[in-house]
Coordinates of C-alpha atoms in Angstrom, one line a residue:
M1 CA -14.4 15.2 14.8
E2 CA -11.8 16.6 12.3
F3 CA -8.9 15.7 14.7
T4 CA -10.3 12.2 15.2
L5 CA -10.5 11.8 11.4
L6 CA -6.9 12.9 11.0
I7 CA -5.7 10.3 13.5
V8 CA -7.7 7.6 11.8
I9 CA -6.1 8.6 8.4
I10 CA -2.6 8.5 9.9
V11 CA -3.2 5.0 11.4
L12 CA -4.7 3.7 8.1
A13 CA -1.8 5.2 6.2
L14 CA 0.7 3.3 8.3
I15 CA -1.4 0.1 7.9
F16 CA -1.2 0.7 4.1
D17 CA 2.5 1.1 4.5
Y18 CA 2.7 -2.2 6.3
I19 CA 0.6 -3.9 3.6
N20 CA 2.9 -2.3 1.0
G21 CA 5.8 -4.0 2.7
F22 CA 4.6 -7.5 2.4
H23 CA 2.9 -6.9 -0.9
D24 CA 6.2 -5.7 -2.4
A25 CA 8.6 -7.9 -0.5
A26 CA 8.9 -10.1 -3.6
N27 CA 10.4 -7.2 -5.5
A28 CA 13.6 -7.3 -3.5
I29 CA 13.8 -10.9 -2.5
A30 CA 12.4 -12.9 -5.5
T31 CA 15.7 -13.4 -7.3
I32 CA 17.8 -14.2 -4.2
V33 CA 15.2 -16.8 -3.1
A34 CA 14.9 -18.2 -6.7
T35 CA 18.7 -18.6 -6.9
K36 CA 18.8 -20.0 -3.3
V37 CA 21.4 -17.5 -2.3
L38 CA 19.3 -17.0 0.9
S39 CA 16.4 -18.9 2.4
P40 CA 13.0 -17.1 2.3
F41 CA 13.3 -16.1 6.0
Q42 CA 16.8 -14.8 5.6
A43 CA 15.8 -12.9 2.5
V44 CA 12.9 -11.1 4.1
V45 CA 15.1 -10.1 7.2
W46 CA 17.8 -8.9 4.8
A47 CA 15.3 -6.8 2.7
A48 CA 13.5 -5.5 5.8
F49 CA 16.8 -4.3 7.3
F50 CA 17.7 -2.3 4.2
N51 CA 14.1 -1.0 3.9
F52 CA 14.5 0.6 7.3
L53 CA 18.1 1.7 6.6
A54 CA 16.7 3.9 3.8
Y55 CA 15.4 6.3 6.6
W56 CA 19.0 7.7 6.7
V57 CA 19.5 7.8 2.9
F58 CA 16.6 9.5 1.2
G59 CA 15.0 12.9 1.5
F60 CA 11.3 13.8 1.0
G61 CA 11.1 14.8 -2.7
V62 CA 8.7 11.9 -3.6
A63 CA 6.6 12.6 -0.4
D64 CA 6.1 16.2 -1.6
T65 CA 5.0 15.0 -5.1
V66 CA 2.5 12.6 -3.6
A67 CA 1.2 15.1 -1.1
K68 CA 0.4 17.5 -4.0
T69 CA -1.5 14.9 -6.1
A70 CA -4.7 16.9 -5.4
H71 CA -5.0 20.6 -4.4
T72 CA -5.1 20.4 -0.6
M73 CA -7.0 23.7 -0.3
E74 CA -10.0 22.3 -2.2
I75 CA -10.5 18.9 -0.5
N76 CA -11.4 17.6 2.9
L77 CA -10.2 14.7 5.1
V78 CA -12.9 12.4 3.8
V79 CA -11.1 12.5 0.4
I80 CA -7.8 11.3 1.9
L81 CA -9.6 8.7 4.1
S82 CA -11.4 7.3 1.0
G83 CA -8.2 7.2 -1.1
V84 CA -6.3 5.3 1.6
I85 CA -9.2 2.8 2.2
A86 CA -9.4 2.1 -1.6
A87 CA -5.6 1.6 -1.8
I88 CA -5.7 -0.9 1.1
I89 CA -8.6 -2.9 -0.5
W90 CA -6.9 -3.0 -4.0
N91 CA -3.5 -3.9 -2.4
L92 CA -5.0 -6.8 -0.4
F93 CA -7.0 -8.1 -3.4
T94 CA -4.0 -8.1 -5.7
W95 CA -1.8 -9.7 -3.0
W96 CA -4.4 -12.4 -2.5
Q97 CA -4.5 -13.1 -6.3
G98 CA -0.7 -13.1 -6.4
I99 CA -0.6 -10.1 -8.8
P100 CA 2.5 -7.8 -8.5
S101 CA 0.6 -4.6 -9.0
S102 CA 1.8 -1.2 -7.9
S103 CA 1.1 -0.1 -4.4
S104 CA 2.3 3.4 -5.4
H105 CA -0.2 3.8 -8.2
T106 CA -2.9 2.3 -6.0
L107 CA -2.4 5.1 -3.5
I108 CA -2.1 7.9 -6.1
G109 CA -5.1 6.6 -8.0
G110 CA -7.2 6.4 -4.9
F111 CA -6.2 9.9 -3.8
A112 CA -7.0 11.4 -7.2
G113 CA -10.3 9.5 -7.6
A114 CA -11.6 10.5 -4.3
A115 CA -10.6 14.2 -5.0
I116 CA -12.5 14.1 -8.3
A117 CA -15.6 12.6 -6.6
H118 CA -15.4 15.4 -4.0
A119 CA -15.2 18.1 -6.7
I120 CA -18.2 16.7 -8.6
A121 CA -20.2 16.4 -5.3
V122 CA -19.4 20.0 -4.3
H123 CA -19.4 21.8 -7.7
G124 CA -21.1 19.4 -10.1
F125 CA -19.8 19.6 -13.7
E126 CA -20.1 23.4 -14.0
G127 CA -17.2 25.8 -13.6
Y128 CA -16.5 27.4 -10.3
T129 CA -14.3 30.3 -9.2
I130 CA -11.5 30.2 -6.6
V131 CA -8.9 32.8 -5.5
E132 CA -5.4 31.8 -6.5
E133 CA -2.4 34.0 -5.7
G134 CA -4.8 37.0 -5.4
K135 CA -6.6 36.4 -8.7
N136 CA -10.0 34.9 -9.5
V137 CA -9.5 31.6 -11.4
T138 CA -12.3 29.5 -13.0
R139 CA -11.9 25.8 -12.4
H140 CA -13.7 22.6 -13.3
W141 CA -14.1 19.3 -11.5
Y142 CA -11.0 17.7 -13.2
N143 CA -8.8 20.6 -12.2
I144 CA -8.8 19.5 -8.6
V145 CA -6.0 17.0 -9.5
S146 CA -2.6 18.3 -10.2
W147 CA -2.2 16.8 -13.6
Y148 CA 0.9 18.6 -14.7
K149 CA 3.3 21.2 -13.3
A150 CA 6.3 22.5 -15.1
G151 CA 9.6 21.9 -13.4
K152 CA 11.4 24.8 -11.6
D153 CA 14.3 26.3 -13.6
G154 CA 13.9 23.8 -16.4
G155 CA 13.8 20.8 -13.9
M156 CA 11.7 17.7 -14.1
P157 CA 7.9 18.5 -14.4
T158 CA 5.6 16.8 -11.8
G159 CA 2.0 15.8 -11.6
V160 CA -0.2 12.7 -12.1
T161 CA 0.4 12.8 -15.9
I162 CA 4.2 12.3 -15.3
I163 CA 3.4 9.5 -12.8
I164 CA 1.2 7.8 -15.4
A165 CA 3.9 8.2 -18.1
F166 CA 6.4 6.3 -15.8
I167 CA 4.0 3.3 -15.7
V168 CA 5.6 2.7 -19.2
L169 CA 8.9 4.5 -18.7
A170 CA 10.0 2.8 -15.4
P171 CA 9.9 -0.8 -16.6
L172 CA 11.4 0.2 -20.0
L173 CA 14.2 2.0 -18.2
G174 CA 14.7 -1.0 -15.9
A175 CA 14.7 -3.4 -18.8
L176 CA 17.2 -1.2 -20.8
V177 CA 19.6 -0.8 -17.9
S178 CA 19.5 -4.6 -17.0
Y179 CA 20.0 -5.5 -20.6
L180 CA 23.0 -3.3 -20.9
I181 CA 24.5 -4.5 -17.6
S182 CA 23.9 -8.1 -18.8
I183 CA 25.7 -7.4 -22.1
W184 CA 28.5 -5.7 -20.1
L185 CA 29.0 -8.8 -17.9
L186 CA 28.8 -11.2 -20.7
N187 CA 31.6 -9.4 -22.6
A188 CA 33.6 -9.0 -19.4
S189 CA 33.7 -12.8 -19.1
K190 CA 35.6 -13.1 -22.4
K191 CA 39.4 -12.9 -22.5
S192 CA 39.6 -9.6 -24.4
I193 CA 41.2 -6.3 -23.6
Y194 CA 38.3 -4.1 -24.9
P195 CA 35.8 -4.9 -22.2
K196 CA 38.4 -4.1 -19.6
I197 CA 39.2 -0.7 -21.3
F198 CA 35.4 0.0 -21.3
T199 CA 35.1 -0.9 -17.6
C200 CA 38.0 1.4 -16.6
L201 CA 36.5 4.3 -18.6
L202 CA 33.1 3.6 -16.9
M203 CA 34.8 3.7 -13.4
I204 CA 36.3 7.1 -14.2
A205 CA 33.1 8.4 -15.6
T206 CA 31.2 7.2 -12.5
V207 CA 33.6 8.9 -10.1
W208 CA 33.4 12.1 -12.0
F209 CA 29.6 12.0 -12.2
V210 CA 29.1 11.2 -8.5
E211 CA 31.5 13.9 -7.5
S212 CA 29.6 16.5 -9.5
Q213 CA 26.3 15.5 -7.7
L214 CA 27.7 15.8 -4.1
K215 CA 26.7 18.6 -1.8
Y216 CA 29.7 20.1 0.0
Y217 CA 29.6 21.7 3.4
S218 CA 28.7 25.2 2.3
E219 CA 25.7 23.8 0.4
I220 CA 24.3 21.8 3.3
E221 CA 21.4 23.5 5.0
K222 CA 21.6 21.8 8.3
P223 CA 24.9 19.9 8.8
R224 CA 24.6 16.9 11.0
F225 CA 28.1 17.3 12.6
D226 CA 30.6 20.0 13.5
S227 CA 33.1 18.2 11.4
V228 CA 33.1 19.3 7.8
F229 CA 34.2 15.8 6.6
W230 CA 31.6 13.8 8.5
S231 CA 28.8 16.3 7.7
V232 CA 29.5 15.8 3.9
V233 CA 29.9 12.0 4.2
F234 CA 26.6 11.6 6.2
E235 CA 24.5 14.1 4.3
S236 CA 21.5 12.0 3.1
H237 CA 21.8 13.4 -0.4
N238 CA 25.4 12.4 -0.6
I239 CA 24.9 8.9 0.9
K240 CA 22.6 8.0 -2.0
W241 CA 25.3 9.0 -4.6
F242 CA 28.0 7.2 -2.6
I243 CA 25.9 4.0 -2.8
V244 CA 25.5 4.5 -6.6
A245 CA 29.3 4.8 -6.9
F246 CA 29.8 1.7 -4.7
I247 CA 27.4 -0.4 -6.8
V248 CA 28.9 0.5 -10.1
L249 CA 32.5 0.3 -8.9
S250 CA 31.9 -3.1 -7.2
I251 CA 30.5 -4.6 -10.5
S252 CA 33.3 -2.9 -12.4
T253 CA 35.9 -4.5 -10.2
F254 CA 34.3 -7.9 -10.7
C255 CA 34.2 -7.3 -14.5
L256 CA 38.0 -6.7 -14.5
I257 CA 38.6 -10.2 -13.0
F258 CA 35.7 -12.0 -14.5
S259 CA 37.6 -13.5 -17.5
S260 CA 40.2 -15.1 -15.2
L261 CA 37.7 -16.9 -13.0
S262 CA 36.5 -20.5 -13.4
H263 CA 32.8 -21.2 -13.8
S264 CA 32.5 -22.2 -10.1
Q265 CA 34.5 -19.2 -9.0
S266 CA 32.4 -16.7 -11.0
D267 CA 29.2 -18.3 -9.8
S268 CA 30.4 -18.0 -6.2
W269 CA 31.3 -14.3 -6.8
L270 CA 27.9 -13.6 -8.4
R271 CA 26.0 -15.2 -5.5
K272 CA 27.8 -12.9 -3.1
M273 CA 27.2 -9.9 -5.3
Q274 CA 23.5 -10.7 -5.2
L275 CA 23.5 -9.8 -1.6
L276 CA 24.8 -6.3 -2.6
S277 CA 22.3 -5.9 -5.5
S278 CA 19.3 -7.0 -3.4
A279 CA 20.3 -4.8 -0.5
S280 CA 20.6 -1.8 -3.0
F281 CA 17.2 -2.5 -4.4
S282 CA 15.7 -2.8 -0.9
L283 CA 17.1 0.6 0.0
G284 CA 15.5 2.0 -3.1
H285 CA 12.2 0.3 -2.4
G286 CA 12.1 1.6 1.2
G287 CA 13.1 5.1 0.2
N288 CA 10.6 5.3 -2.7
D289 CA 7.5 3.6 -1.2
S290 CA 7.8 4.9 2.4
Q291 CA 7.8 8.5 1.1
K292 CA 4.4 8.0 -0.6
V293 CA 2.8 7.4 2.8
M294 CA 4.7 10.4 4.3
G295 CA 3.2 12.4 1.5
I296 CA -0.4 11.2 2.4
I297 CA 0.2 12.1 6.1
A298 CA 1.6 15.5 5.2
A299 CA -1.4 16.2 2.9
A300 CA -3.8 15.1 5.6
V301 CA -2.3 17.5 8.1
A302 CA -2.4 20.4 5.5
V303 CA -6.1 19.6 4.9
Y304 CA -6.8 19.4 8.6
I305 CA -5.3 22.9 9.1
H306 CA -7.3 24.3 6.2
T307 CA -10.7 22.7 7.1
S308 CA -10.6 23.0 10.9
G309 CA -9.3 26.6 11.0
V310 CA -6.6 25.7 13.4
A311 CA -3.6 28.0 13.2
Q312 CA -0.3 26.2 12.3
A313 CA 1.4 27.8 15.3
T314 CA -1.0 26.1 17.7
L315 CA -0.4 22.6 16.5
P316 CA 1.6 20.2 18.7
D317 CA 5.1 19.7 17.6
W318 CA 4.4 16.1 16.4
L319 CA 1.9 17.5 13.9
D320 CA 3.9 20.5 12.8
V321 CA 4.1 19.5 9.1
V322 CA 4.7 22.1 6.4
L323 CA 4.6 21.2 2.7
P324 CA 7.5 22.6 0.6
E325 CA 6.6 25.7 -1.4
G326 CA 8.8 27.7 -3.7
D327 CA 12.3 27.8 -2.2
S328 CA 11.0 26.5 1.2
S329 CA 12.2 23.0 2.0
G330 CA 9.2 22.3 4.2
K331 CA 9.2 20.6 7.6
M332 CA 8.3 17.0 8.7
P333 CA 8.5 15.8 12.4
G334 CA 11.0 13.0 12.8
W335 CA 8.3 10.4 13.9
I336 CA 6.6 10.4 10.5
P337 CA 9.5 9.1 8.4
L338 CA 10.6 6.9 11.3
A339 CA 7.1 5.3 11.6
C340 CA 6.7 4.9 7.8
Y341 CA 10.1 3.2 7.4
T342 CA 9.4 1.0 10.4
A343 CA 5.9 0.0 9.0
I344 CA 7.3 -0.9 5.6
A345 CA 10.2 -2.9 7.1
A346 CA 7.7 -4.8 9.4
G347 CA 5.6 -5.5 6.3
T348 CA 8.5 -6.9 4.4
L349 CA 9.3 -9.2 7.3
S350 CA 5.8 -10.7 6.8
G351 CA 6.7 -11.7 3.3
G352 CA 4.5 -12.2 0.2
W353 CA 5.2 -15.6 -1.1
K354 CA 2.6 -15.8 -3.9
I355 CA 4.2 -12.8 -5.6
V356 CA 7.7 -14.2 -5.0
K357 CA 6.8 -17.2 -7.1
T358 CA 5.6 -14.9 -10.0
M359 CA 8.6 -12.6 -9.9
G360 CA 11.2 -15.3 -9.3
S361 CA 10.3 -18.0 -11.8
K362 CA 7.2 -17.3 -13.9
I363 CA 8.5 -14.3 -15.9
T364 CA 11.9 -15.9 -16.8
K365 CA 14.3 -18.4 -15.2
V366 CA 16.6 -16.4 -13.0
T367 CA 20.2 -17.4 -12.1
S368 CA 22.7 -15.4 -10.0
F369 CA 23.9 -13.7 -13.1
E370 CA 20.4 -12.5 -14.0
G371 CA 19.7 -11.7 -10.4
V372 CA 22.7 -9.3 -10.1
A373 CA 21.9 -7.6 -13.4
A374 CA 18.1 -7.2 -12.6
E375 CA 18.5 -6.0 -9.0
T376 CA 21.3 -3.6 -9.9
A377 CA 19.3 -2.1 -12.8
G378 CA 16.2 -1.8 -10.5
A379 CA 18.2 -0.1 -7.8
L380 CA 19.8 2.4 -10.1
T381 CA 16.4 3.2 -11.7
L382 CA 14.8 3.8 -8.3
Y383 CA 17.7 6.1 -7.2
F384 CA 17.5 8.0 -10.5
T385 CA 13.7 8.5 -10.3
E386 CA 13.8 9.4 -6.6
H387 CA 16.4 12.1 -7.4
L388 CA 13.9 13.5 -9.9
K389 CA 11.1 13.3 -7.2
I390 CA 9.0 10.9 -9.3
P391 CA 7.0 8.2 -7.4
V392 CA 7.5 5.2 -9.6
S393 CA 6.4 1.6 -9.0
T394 CA 9.1 -0.6 -7.6
T395 CA 7.1 -3.6 -8.9
H396 CA 7.1 -2.3 -12.5
T397 CA 10.8 -1.4 -12.2
I398 CA 12.0 -4.8 -11.1
T399 CA 9.7 -6.7 -13.5
G400 CA 11.1 -4.6 -16.4
S401 CA 14.6 -5.4 -15.1
I402 CA 13.9 -9.2 -15.0
I403 CA 12.5 -9.0 -18.6
G404 CA 15.6 -7.1 -19.7
V405 CA 18.0 -9.9 -18.5
G406 CA 15.7 -12.5 -20.1
L407 CA 16.0 -10.8 -23.4
T408 CA 19.8 -11.2 -23.4
K409 CA 19.2 -15.0 -23.8
R410 CA 16.5 -14.9 -26.4
I411 CA 13.1 -13.3 -26.8
S412 CA 11.3 -16.6 -26.1
A413 CA 13.1 -16.8 -22.7
V414 CA 10.6 -14.3 -21.4
R415 CA 7.2 -15.8 -20.7
W416 CA 5.2 -13.2 -22.5
G417 CA 1.8 -14.6 -21.5
I418 CA 2.5 -13.9 -17.8
T419 CA 4.1 -10.5 -18.7
V420 CA 1.0 -9.4 -20.7
S421 CA -1.2 -10.3 -17.6
L422 CA 1.0 -8.1 -15.4
I423 CA 0.8 -5.2 -17.8
W424 CA -3.0 -5.4 -17.7
A425 CA -2.8 -5.2 -13.9
W426 CA -0.5 -2.2 -14.2
V427 CA -2.8 -0.3 -16.6
L428 CA -5.9 -1.0 -14.6
T429 CA -4.5 -0.1 -11.2
I430 CA -4.9 3.7 -11.3
P431 CA -8.4 3.8 -12.9
V432 CA -9.7 0.9 -10.7
S433 CA -8.3 2.5 -7.6
A434 CA -9.7 5.9 -8.6
L435 CA -13.2 4.5 -9.3
L436 CA -13.2 2.5 -6.0
A437 CA -12.1 5.5 -4.0
G438 CA -14.8 7.7 -5.6
L439 CA -17.5 5.2 -4.6
I440 CA -16.1 4.9 -1.1
Y441 CA -16.1 8.7 -0.9
Y442 CA -19.8 8.9 -1.6
V443 CA -20.6 6.2 0.9
V444 CA -18.4 7.6 3.7
S445 CA -19.8 11.1 3.0
I446 CA -23.3 9.9 4.0
F447 CA -22.0 9.1 7.5
I448 CA -19.4 11.8 8.1

């Protein structure tokens, strides 16, 4: 029974990943469709390809954060099943209504809500005692969720509280970055030496920063090649930073020649650059969102081992999942990330045209100029948050970025009525998903 439940969870998690793909397809393609750089069909193929390509770029930091939303030693598989079902229902509902809500927060809210319902069902509202690191610790129903955990060696803290904070911070960060990129591009279009000096300094700073982030051969745990050069070039951690450098240096190069181009020439260049910016965002979308499903599958395997009493060593290789702990990097069979990236890419191919309309035209009118700034800002924000292992909403990020470019024209260029409606959807997603998952948990528990 336990094993069957595990398989059902894995299948449903991949279905959620597929739904996530077509629910969030608009995030990556809305601006290139709105500006007619690509047709809708070409755009989804383009986005799906880069969603899948993210398999070779990103690690599993976000997956680990999601897997530890709730304490896996205190829940059962019904908790994870209920969370995934709730996430699927809310995702389909918001897609049907054309609301660009967060698939990420739906999944995390569902997982946390079902875990809380389980804790109340088992322990009630009274305190209970567990053994943690050899010590008796008194816990309460709300402690089953990992709300906050301090970062290691002064690093970024994790937990549901941090994820909730980024409901506000991710769109603000996207808006700020897109606003700054827009101002940079606008000044670069003028025949002045100062924007060019700034651009050259930025190029130097980018090269220095990216070089400081790279892992060299001696730091790579499992080099992919015998060659030192190719192992460094194709290390997934390094690829991400090479892409960041390529994005910034490409825009910088354009900024250096922008003032010498005619209007038609600059528009032609910007339309081509939109292909780069949308590809970059699709990479970030695939890397960020696919990892969340990996985290759910990893959590399900950990719970299965705990509740069934099966020894880790006796598991088949395809289920040999180990969550990172302390200095351990953990382990994940290759089929899990491959299946997750394939599912989200297939979902993106299915499109999501209702949300494309909202993202591409209802928030603010988007031209190629705005498209490049918004998608570039969104991509850089996703890479930054992925580096910090924070599962953020790609929907919130790109919406904030589109608002940021709208603000460079005038405040009234942003249709705030639509924006306020989106914010309500963002705020309600986690609590609604949590409540729905809790109700599903109680219903499913009657039959399982």
